[in-house]
PDB file of C-alpha atoms and ligand atoms in Angstrom:
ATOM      1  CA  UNK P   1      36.312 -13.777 -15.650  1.00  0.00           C
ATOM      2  CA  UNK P   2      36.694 -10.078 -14.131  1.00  0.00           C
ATOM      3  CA  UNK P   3      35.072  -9.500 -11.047  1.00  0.00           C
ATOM      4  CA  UNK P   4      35.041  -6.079  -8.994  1.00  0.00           C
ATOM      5  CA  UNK P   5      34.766  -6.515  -5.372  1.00  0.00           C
ATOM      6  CA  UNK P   6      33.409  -3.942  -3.193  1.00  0.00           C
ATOM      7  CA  UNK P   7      31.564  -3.634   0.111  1.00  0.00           C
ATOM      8  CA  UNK P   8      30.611  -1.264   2.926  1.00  0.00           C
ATOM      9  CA  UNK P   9      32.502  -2.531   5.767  1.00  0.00           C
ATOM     10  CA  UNK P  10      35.375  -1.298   4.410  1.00  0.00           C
ATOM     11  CA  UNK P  11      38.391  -2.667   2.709  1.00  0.00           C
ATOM     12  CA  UNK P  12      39.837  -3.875   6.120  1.00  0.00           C
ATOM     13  CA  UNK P  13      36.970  -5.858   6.838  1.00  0.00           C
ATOM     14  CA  UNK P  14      37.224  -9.820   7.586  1.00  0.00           C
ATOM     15  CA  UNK P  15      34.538 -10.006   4.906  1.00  0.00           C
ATOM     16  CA  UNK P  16      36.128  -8.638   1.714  1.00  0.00           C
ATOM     17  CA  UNK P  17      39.199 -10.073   2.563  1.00  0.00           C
ATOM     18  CA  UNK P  18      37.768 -13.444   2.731  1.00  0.00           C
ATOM     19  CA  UNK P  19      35.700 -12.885  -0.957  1.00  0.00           C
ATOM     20  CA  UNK P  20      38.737 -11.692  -2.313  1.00  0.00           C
ATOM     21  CA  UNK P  21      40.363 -15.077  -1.486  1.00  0.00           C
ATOM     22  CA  UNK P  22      37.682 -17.401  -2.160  1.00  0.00           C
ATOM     23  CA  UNK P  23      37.195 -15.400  -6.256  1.00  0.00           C
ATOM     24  CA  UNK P  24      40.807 -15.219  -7.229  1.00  0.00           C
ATOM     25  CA  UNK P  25      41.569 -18.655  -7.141  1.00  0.00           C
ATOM     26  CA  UNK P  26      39.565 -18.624 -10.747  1.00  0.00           C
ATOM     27  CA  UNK P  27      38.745 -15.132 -11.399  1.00  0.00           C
ATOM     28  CA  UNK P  28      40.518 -11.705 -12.282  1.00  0.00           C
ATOM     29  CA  UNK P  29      40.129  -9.574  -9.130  1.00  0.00           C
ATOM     30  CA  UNK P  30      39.894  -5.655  -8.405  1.00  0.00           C
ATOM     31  CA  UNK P  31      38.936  -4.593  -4.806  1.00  0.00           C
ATOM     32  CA  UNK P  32      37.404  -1.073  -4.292  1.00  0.00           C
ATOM     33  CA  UNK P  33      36.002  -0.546  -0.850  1.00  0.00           C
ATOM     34  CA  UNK P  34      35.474   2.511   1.204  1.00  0.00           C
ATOM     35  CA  UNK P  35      38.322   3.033   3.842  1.00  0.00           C
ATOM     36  CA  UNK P  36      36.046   3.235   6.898  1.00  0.00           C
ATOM     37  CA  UNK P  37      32.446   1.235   7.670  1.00  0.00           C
ATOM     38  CA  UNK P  38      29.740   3.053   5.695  1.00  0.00           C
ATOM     39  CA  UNK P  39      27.060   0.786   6.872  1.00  0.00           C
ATOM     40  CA  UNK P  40      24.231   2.516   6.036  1.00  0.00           C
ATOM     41  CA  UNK P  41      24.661   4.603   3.267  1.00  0.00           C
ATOM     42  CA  UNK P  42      22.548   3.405   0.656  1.00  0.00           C
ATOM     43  CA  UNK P  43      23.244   4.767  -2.724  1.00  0.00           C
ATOM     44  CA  UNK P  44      24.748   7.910  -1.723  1.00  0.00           C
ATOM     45  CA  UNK P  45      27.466   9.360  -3.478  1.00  0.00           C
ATOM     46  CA  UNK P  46      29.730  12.299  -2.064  1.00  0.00           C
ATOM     47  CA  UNK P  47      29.078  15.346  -4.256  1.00  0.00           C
ATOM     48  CA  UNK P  48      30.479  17.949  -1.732  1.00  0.00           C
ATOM     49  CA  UNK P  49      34.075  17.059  -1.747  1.00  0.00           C
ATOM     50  CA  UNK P  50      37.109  14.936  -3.830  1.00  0.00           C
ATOM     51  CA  UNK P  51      37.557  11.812  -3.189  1.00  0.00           C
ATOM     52  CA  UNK P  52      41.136  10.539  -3.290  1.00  0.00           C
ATOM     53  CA  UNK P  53      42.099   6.611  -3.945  1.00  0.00           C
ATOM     54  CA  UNK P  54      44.464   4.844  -2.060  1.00  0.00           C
ATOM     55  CA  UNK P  55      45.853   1.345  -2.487  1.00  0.00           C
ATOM     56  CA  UNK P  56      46.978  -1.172   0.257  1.00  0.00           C
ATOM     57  CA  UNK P  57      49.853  -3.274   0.514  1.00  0.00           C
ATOM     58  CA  UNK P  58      47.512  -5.996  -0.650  1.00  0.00           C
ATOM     59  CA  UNK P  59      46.494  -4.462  -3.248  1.00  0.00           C
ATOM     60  CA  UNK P  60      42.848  -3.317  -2.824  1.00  0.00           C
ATOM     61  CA  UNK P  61      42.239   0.402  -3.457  1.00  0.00           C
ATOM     62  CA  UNK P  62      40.301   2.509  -1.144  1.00  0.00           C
ATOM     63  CA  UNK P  63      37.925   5.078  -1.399  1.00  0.00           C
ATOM     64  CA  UNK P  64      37.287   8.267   1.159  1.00  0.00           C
ATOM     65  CA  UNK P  65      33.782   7.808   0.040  1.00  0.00           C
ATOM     66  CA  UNK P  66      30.376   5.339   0.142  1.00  0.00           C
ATOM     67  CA  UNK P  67      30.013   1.967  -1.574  1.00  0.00           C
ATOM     68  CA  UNK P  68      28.171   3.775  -4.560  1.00  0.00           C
ATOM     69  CA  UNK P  69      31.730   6.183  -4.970  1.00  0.00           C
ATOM     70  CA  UNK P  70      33.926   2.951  -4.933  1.00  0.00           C
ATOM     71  CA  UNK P  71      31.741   1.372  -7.662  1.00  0.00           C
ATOM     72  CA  UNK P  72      31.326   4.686  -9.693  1.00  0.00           C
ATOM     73  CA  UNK P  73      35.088   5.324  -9.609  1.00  0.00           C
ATOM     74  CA  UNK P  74      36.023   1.733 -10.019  1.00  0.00           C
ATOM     75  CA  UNK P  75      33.901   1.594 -13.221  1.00  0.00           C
ATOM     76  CA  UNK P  76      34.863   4.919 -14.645  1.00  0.00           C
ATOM     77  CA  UNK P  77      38.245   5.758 -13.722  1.00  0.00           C
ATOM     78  CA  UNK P  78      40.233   2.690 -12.312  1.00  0.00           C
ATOM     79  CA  UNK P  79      39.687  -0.549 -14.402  1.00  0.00           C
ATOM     80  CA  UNK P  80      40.686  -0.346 -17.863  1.00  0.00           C
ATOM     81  CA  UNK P  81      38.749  -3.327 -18.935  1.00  0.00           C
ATOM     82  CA  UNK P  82      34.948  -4.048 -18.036  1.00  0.00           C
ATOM     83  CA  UNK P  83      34.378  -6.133 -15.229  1.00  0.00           C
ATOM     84  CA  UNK P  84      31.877  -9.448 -15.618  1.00  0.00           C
ATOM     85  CA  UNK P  85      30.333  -9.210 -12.489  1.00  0.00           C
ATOM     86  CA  UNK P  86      29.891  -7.124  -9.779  1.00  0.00           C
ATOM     87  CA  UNK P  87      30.292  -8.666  -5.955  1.00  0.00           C
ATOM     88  CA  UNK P  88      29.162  -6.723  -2.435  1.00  0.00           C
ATOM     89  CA  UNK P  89      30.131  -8.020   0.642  1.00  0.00           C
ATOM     90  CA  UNK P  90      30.408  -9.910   2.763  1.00  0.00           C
ATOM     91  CA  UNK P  91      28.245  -8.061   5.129  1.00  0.00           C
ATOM     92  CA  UNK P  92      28.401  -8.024   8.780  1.00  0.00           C
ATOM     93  CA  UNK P  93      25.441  -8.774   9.295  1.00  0.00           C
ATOM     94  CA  UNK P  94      21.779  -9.817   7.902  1.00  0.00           C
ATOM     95  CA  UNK P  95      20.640  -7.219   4.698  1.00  0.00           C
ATOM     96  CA  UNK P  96      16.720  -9.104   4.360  1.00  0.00           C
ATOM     97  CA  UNK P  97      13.612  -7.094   3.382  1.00  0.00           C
ATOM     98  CA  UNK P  98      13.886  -3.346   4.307  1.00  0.00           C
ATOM     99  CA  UNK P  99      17.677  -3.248   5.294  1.00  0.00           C
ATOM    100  CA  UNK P 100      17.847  -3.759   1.450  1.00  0.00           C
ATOM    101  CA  UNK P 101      16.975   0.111   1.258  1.00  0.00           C
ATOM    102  CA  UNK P 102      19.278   1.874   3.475  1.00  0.00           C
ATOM    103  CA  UNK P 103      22.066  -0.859   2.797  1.00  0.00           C
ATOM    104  CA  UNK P 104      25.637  -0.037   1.593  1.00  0.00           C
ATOM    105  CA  UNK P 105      26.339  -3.283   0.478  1.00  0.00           C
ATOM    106  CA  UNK P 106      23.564  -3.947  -1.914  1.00  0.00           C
ATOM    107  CA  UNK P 107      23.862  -0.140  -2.958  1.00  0.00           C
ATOM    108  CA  UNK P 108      27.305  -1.026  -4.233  1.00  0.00           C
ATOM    109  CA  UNK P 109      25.920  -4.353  -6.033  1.00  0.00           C
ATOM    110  CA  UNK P 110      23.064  -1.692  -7.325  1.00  0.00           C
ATOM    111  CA  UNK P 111      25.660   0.790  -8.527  1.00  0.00           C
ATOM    112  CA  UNK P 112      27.014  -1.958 -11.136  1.00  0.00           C
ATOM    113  CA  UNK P 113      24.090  -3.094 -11.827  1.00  0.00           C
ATOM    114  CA  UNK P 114      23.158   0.379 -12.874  1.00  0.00           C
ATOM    115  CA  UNK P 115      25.951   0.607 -15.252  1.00  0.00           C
ATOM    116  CA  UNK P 116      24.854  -2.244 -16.661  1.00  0.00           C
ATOM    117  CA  UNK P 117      26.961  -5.622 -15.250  1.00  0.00           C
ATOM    118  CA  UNK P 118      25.586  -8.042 -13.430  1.00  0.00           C
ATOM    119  CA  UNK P 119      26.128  -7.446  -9.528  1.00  0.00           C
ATOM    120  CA  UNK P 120      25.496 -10.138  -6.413  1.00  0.00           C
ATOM    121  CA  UNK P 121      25.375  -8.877  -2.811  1.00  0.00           C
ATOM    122  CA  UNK P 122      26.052 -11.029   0.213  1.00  0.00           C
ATOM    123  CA  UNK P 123      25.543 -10.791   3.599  1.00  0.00           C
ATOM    124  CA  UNK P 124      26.150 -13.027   6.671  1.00  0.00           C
ATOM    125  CA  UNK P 125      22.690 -13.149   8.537  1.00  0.00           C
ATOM    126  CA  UNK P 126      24.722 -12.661  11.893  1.00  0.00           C
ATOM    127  CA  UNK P 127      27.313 -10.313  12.871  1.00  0.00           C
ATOM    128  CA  UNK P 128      30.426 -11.021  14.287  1.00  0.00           C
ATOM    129  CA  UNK P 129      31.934 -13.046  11.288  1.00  0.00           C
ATOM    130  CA  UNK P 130      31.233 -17.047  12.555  1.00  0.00           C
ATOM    131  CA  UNK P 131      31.678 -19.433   9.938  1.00  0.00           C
ATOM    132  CA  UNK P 132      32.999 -16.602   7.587  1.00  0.00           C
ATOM    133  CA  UNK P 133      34.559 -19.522   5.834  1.00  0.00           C
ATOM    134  CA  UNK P 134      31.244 -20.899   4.786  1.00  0.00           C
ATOM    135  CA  UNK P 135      30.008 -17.378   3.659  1.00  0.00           C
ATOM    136  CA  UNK P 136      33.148 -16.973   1.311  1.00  0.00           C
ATOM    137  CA  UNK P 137      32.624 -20.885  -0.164  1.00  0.00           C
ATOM    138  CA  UNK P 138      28.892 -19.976  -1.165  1.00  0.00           C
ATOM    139  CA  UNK P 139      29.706 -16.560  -2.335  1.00  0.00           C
ATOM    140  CA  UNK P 140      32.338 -18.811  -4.665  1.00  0.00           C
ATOM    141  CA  UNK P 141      30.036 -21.649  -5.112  1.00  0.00           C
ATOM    142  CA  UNK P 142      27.474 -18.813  -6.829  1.00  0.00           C
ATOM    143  CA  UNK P 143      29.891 -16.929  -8.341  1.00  0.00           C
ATOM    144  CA  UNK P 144      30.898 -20.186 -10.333  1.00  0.00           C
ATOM    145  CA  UNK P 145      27.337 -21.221 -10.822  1.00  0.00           C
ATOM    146  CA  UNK P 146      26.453 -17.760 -12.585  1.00  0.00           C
ATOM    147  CA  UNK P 147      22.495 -17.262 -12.936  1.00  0.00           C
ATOM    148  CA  UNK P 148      22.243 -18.155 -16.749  1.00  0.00           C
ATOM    149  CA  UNK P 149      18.433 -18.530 -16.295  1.00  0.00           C
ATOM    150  CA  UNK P 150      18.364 -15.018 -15.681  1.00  0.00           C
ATOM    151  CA  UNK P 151      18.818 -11.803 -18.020  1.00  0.00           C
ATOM    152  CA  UNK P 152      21.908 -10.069 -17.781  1.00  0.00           C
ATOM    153  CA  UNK P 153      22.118  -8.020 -15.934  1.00  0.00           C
ATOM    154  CA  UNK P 154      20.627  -9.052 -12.523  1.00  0.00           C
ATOM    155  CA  UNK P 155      20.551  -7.977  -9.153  1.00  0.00           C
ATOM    156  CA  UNK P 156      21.097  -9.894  -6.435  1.00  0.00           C
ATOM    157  CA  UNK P 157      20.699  -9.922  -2.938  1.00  0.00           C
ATOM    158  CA  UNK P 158      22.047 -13.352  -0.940  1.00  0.00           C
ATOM    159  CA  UNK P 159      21.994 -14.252   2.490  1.00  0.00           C
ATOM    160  CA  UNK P 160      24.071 -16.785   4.381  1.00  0.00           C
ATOM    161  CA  UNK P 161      23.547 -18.576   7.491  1.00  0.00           C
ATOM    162  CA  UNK P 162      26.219 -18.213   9.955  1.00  0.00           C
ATOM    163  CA  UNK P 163      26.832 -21.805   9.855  1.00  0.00           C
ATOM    164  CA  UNK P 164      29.203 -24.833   8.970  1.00  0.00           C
ATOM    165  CA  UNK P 165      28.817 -25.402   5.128  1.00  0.00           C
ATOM    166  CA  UNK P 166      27.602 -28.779   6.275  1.00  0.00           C
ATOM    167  CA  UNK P 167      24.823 -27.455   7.944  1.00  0.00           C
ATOM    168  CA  UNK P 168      23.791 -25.131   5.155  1.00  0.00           C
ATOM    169  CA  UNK P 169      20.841 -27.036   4.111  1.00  0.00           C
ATOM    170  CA  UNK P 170      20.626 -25.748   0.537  1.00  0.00           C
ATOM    171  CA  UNK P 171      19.911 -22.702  -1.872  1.00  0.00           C
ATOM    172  CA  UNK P 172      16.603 -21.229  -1.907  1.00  0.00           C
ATOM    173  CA  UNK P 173      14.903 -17.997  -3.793  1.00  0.00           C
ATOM    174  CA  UNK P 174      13.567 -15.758  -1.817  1.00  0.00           C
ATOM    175  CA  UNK P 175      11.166 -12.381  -1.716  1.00  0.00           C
ATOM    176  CA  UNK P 176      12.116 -10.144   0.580  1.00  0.00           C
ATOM    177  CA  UNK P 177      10.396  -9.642   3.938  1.00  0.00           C
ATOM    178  CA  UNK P 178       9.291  -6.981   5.908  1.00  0.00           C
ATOM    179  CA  UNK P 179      10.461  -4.718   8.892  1.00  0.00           C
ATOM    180  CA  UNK P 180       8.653  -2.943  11.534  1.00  0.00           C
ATOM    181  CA  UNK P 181       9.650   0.688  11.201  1.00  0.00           C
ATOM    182  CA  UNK P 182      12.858   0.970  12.949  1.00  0.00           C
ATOM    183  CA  UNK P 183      13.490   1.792  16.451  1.00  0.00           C
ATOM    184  CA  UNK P 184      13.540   5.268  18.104  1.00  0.00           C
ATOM    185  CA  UNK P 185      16.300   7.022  18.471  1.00  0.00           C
ATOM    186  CA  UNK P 186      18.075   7.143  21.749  1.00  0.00           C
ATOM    187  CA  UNK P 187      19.001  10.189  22.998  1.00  0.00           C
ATOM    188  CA  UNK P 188      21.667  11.089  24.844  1.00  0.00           C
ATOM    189  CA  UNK P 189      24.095  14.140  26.080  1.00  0.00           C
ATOM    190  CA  UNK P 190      27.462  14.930  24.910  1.00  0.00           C
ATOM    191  CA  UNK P 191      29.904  16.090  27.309  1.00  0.00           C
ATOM    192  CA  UNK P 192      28.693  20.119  26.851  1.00  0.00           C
ATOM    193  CA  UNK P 193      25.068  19.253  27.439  1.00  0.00           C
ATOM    194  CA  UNK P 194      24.098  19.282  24.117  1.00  0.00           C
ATOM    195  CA  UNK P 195      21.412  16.813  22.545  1.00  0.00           C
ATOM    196  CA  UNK P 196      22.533  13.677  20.933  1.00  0.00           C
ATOM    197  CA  UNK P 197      21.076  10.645  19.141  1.00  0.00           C
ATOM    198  CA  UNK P 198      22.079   7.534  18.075  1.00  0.00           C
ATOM    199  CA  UNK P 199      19.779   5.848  15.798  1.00  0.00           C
ATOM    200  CA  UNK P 200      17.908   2.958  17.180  1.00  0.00           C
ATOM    201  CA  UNK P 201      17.602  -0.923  15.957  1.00  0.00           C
ATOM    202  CA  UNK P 202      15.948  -1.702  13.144  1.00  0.00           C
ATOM    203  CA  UNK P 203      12.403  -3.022  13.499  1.00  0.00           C
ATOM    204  CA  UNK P 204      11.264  -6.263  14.400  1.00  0.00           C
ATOM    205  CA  UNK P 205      10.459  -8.705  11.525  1.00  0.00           C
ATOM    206  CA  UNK P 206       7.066  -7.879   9.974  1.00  0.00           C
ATOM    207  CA  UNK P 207       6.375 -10.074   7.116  1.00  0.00           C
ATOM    208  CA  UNK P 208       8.719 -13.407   7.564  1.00  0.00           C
ATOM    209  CA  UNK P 209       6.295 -16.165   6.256  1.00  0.00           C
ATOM    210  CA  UNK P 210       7.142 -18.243   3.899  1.00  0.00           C
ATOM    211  CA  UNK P 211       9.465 -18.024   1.223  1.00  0.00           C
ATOM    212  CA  UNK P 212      10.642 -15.028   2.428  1.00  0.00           C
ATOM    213  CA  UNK P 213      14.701 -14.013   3.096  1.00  0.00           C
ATOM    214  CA  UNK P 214      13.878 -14.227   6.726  1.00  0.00           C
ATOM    215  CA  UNK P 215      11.595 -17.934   6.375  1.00  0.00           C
ATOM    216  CA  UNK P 216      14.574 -19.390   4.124  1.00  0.00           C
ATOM    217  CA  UNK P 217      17.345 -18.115   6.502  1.00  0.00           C
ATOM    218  CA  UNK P 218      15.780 -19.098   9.718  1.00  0.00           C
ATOM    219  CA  UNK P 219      15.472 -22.618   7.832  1.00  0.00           C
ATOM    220  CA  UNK P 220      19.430 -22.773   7.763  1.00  0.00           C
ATOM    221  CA  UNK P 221      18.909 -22.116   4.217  1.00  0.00           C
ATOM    222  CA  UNK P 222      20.760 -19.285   1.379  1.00  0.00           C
ATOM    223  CA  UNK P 223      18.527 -16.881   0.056  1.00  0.00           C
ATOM    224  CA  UNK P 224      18.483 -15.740  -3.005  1.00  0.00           C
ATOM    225  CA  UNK P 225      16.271 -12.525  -4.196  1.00  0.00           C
ATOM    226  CA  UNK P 226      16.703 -11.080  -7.565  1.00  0.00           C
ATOM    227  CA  UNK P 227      16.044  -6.951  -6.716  1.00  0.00           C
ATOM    228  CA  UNK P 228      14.544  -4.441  -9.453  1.00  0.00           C
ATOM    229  CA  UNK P 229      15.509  -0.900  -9.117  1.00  0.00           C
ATOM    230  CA  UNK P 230      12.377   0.936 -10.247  1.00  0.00           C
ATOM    231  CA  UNK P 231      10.343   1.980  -7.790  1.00  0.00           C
ATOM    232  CA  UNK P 232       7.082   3.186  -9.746  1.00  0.00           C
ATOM    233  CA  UNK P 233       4.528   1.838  -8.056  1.00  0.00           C
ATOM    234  CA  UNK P 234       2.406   0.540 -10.694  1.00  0.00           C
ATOM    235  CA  UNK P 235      -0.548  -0.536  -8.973  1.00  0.00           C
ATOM    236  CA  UNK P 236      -1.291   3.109  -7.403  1.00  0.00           C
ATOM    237  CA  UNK P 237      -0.325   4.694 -11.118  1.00  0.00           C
ATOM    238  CA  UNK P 238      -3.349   3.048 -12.532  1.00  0.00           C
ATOM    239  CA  UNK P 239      -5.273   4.490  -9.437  1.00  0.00           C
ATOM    240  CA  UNK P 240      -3.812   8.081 -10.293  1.00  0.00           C
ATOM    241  CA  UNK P 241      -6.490  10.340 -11.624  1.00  0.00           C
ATOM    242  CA  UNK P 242      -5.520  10.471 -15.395  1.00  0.00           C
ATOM    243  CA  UNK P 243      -5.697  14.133 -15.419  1.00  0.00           C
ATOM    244  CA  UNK P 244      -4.697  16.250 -12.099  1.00  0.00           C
ATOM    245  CA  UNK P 245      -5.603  19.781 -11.895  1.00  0.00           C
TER     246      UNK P 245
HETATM  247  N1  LIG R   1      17.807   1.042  12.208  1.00  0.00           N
HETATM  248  C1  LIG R   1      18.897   0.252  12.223  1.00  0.00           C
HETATM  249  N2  LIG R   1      19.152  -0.505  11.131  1.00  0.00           N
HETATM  250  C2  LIG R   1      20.243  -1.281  11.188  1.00  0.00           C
HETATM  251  C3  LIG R   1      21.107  -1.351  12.281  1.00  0.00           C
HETATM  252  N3  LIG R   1      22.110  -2.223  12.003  1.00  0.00           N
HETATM  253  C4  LIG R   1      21.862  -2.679  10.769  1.00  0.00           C
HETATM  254  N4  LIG R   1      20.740  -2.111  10.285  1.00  0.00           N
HETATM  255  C5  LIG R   1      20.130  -2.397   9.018  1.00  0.00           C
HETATM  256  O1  LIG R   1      20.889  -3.392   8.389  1.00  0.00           O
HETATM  257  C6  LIG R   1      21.571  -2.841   7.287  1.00  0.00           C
HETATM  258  C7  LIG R   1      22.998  -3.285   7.275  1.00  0.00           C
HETATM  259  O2  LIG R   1      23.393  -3.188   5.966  1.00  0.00           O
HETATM  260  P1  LIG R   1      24.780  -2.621   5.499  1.00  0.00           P
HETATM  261  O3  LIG R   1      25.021  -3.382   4.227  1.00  0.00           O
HETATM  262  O4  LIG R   1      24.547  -1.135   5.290  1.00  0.00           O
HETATM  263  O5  LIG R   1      25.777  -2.914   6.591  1.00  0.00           O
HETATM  264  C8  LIG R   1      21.476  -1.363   7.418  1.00  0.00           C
HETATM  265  O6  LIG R   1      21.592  -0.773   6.157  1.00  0.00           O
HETATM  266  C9  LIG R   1      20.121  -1.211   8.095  1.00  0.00           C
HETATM  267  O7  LIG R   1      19.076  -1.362   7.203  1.00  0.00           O
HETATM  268  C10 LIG R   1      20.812  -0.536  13.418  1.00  0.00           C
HETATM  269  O8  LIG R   1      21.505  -0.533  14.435  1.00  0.00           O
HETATM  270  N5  LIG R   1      19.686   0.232  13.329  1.00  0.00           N
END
């Protein structure tokens, strides 16, 4: 089984490093990961400059460039055979309902999974890395299971308690929740007086009743939520006026 590994963290992060180690041990590993944090960064791709590609004494290339560039060049210019699967993460950090859109890590799950391959993103639901171990032995765990119930490809997003694995009460599917509109900026002033602005938190849970990534999670439970990447919204198509001057 090939897998590529990628994230947003960065290739240096705790949380590729421990994927990496818990997918080798029975599948053929290639780790392309941006060489900073790109938290954040959706689907972009860099179109205004090269990008170069650097590998590590460990063997993991790196990217100048977002999780979608590291998937894209990956695909298209490293590998020489087709991967299997695709696999984000792990995340610092919780990707449930809207994060989803403005996240690196499932962008780079989304990036294989537009080219075709099946891709899996996962996240720990709490920064700081606790109980990595347990995020890398699910990440395996699912890996191993593969999702033959489902067509290939899928896209998924998975979330992992930061807990023992003995705590972990089980697997659970999941539809994403909902956000609150994120937090205001917060201004602030460089040292030449000039205006600056960090962005804000992201909003408060909106829709986390049940069976959503936030319900499951909060339940001690890994959630599981198959993601579609086409955005039509069908309901308000129907609503369209058929004809519009
Ligand atoms: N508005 C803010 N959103 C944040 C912040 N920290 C995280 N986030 C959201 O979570 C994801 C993290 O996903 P990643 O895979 O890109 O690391 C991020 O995309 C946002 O949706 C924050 O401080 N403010």
């Amino acid at each position: 089984m090939k897998i590529l590994i990628s994230n947003d963290d960065g290739y240096l992060a705790p949380g590729i490093v421990a994927l990496a180690e818990a997918l080798v041990s029975f599948a053929e590993i290639t780790v392309v990961a941006p060489d900073s944090n790109r938290s954040g960064t959706s689907n972009a791709l860099t179109l205004d400059r090269p990008l170069s590609v650097q590998r590590a004494a460990n063997g993991f290339y790196f990217v100048n460039g977002t999780p979608s560039d590291c998937v894209h060049i990956a695909l298209t210019a490293i590998m020489t055979e087709r991967p299997d699967l695709i696999v984000s993460g792990v995340n610092q950090g919780q990707n449930m309902g809207d994060d989803t859109l403005y996240s690196g890590t499932v962008a780079a799950a989304t990036e294989g999974y537009l080219f075709g391959i099946p891709a899996i993103a996962f996240s720990q639901v709490h920064k700081g890395w606790q109980h990595l171990d347990t995020a890398a032995t699910v990440a395996a765990e699912l890996v191993r299971r593969g999702f033959p119930e489902l067509p290939s490809p899928y896209l998924l997003n998975v979330n992992i308690p930061n807990l023992p694995r003995t705590e972990i009460k089980g697997i659970r599917r999941a539809r994403l929740g909902k956000r609150h509109s994120s937090e205001p900026v917060i201004p602030m002033r460089d040292p030449h007086g000039r205006d600056i602005y960090w962005i804000g938190p992201p909003g408060a849970v909106l829709d986390g009743g049940e069976g959503t990534d936030f319900d499951v999670t909060s339940r001690n439970y890994v959630s599981v939520t198959p993601l579609q990447v086409d955005l039509t919204n069908t309901r308000q198509l129907d609503m369209l006026a058929m004809n519009i001057q």
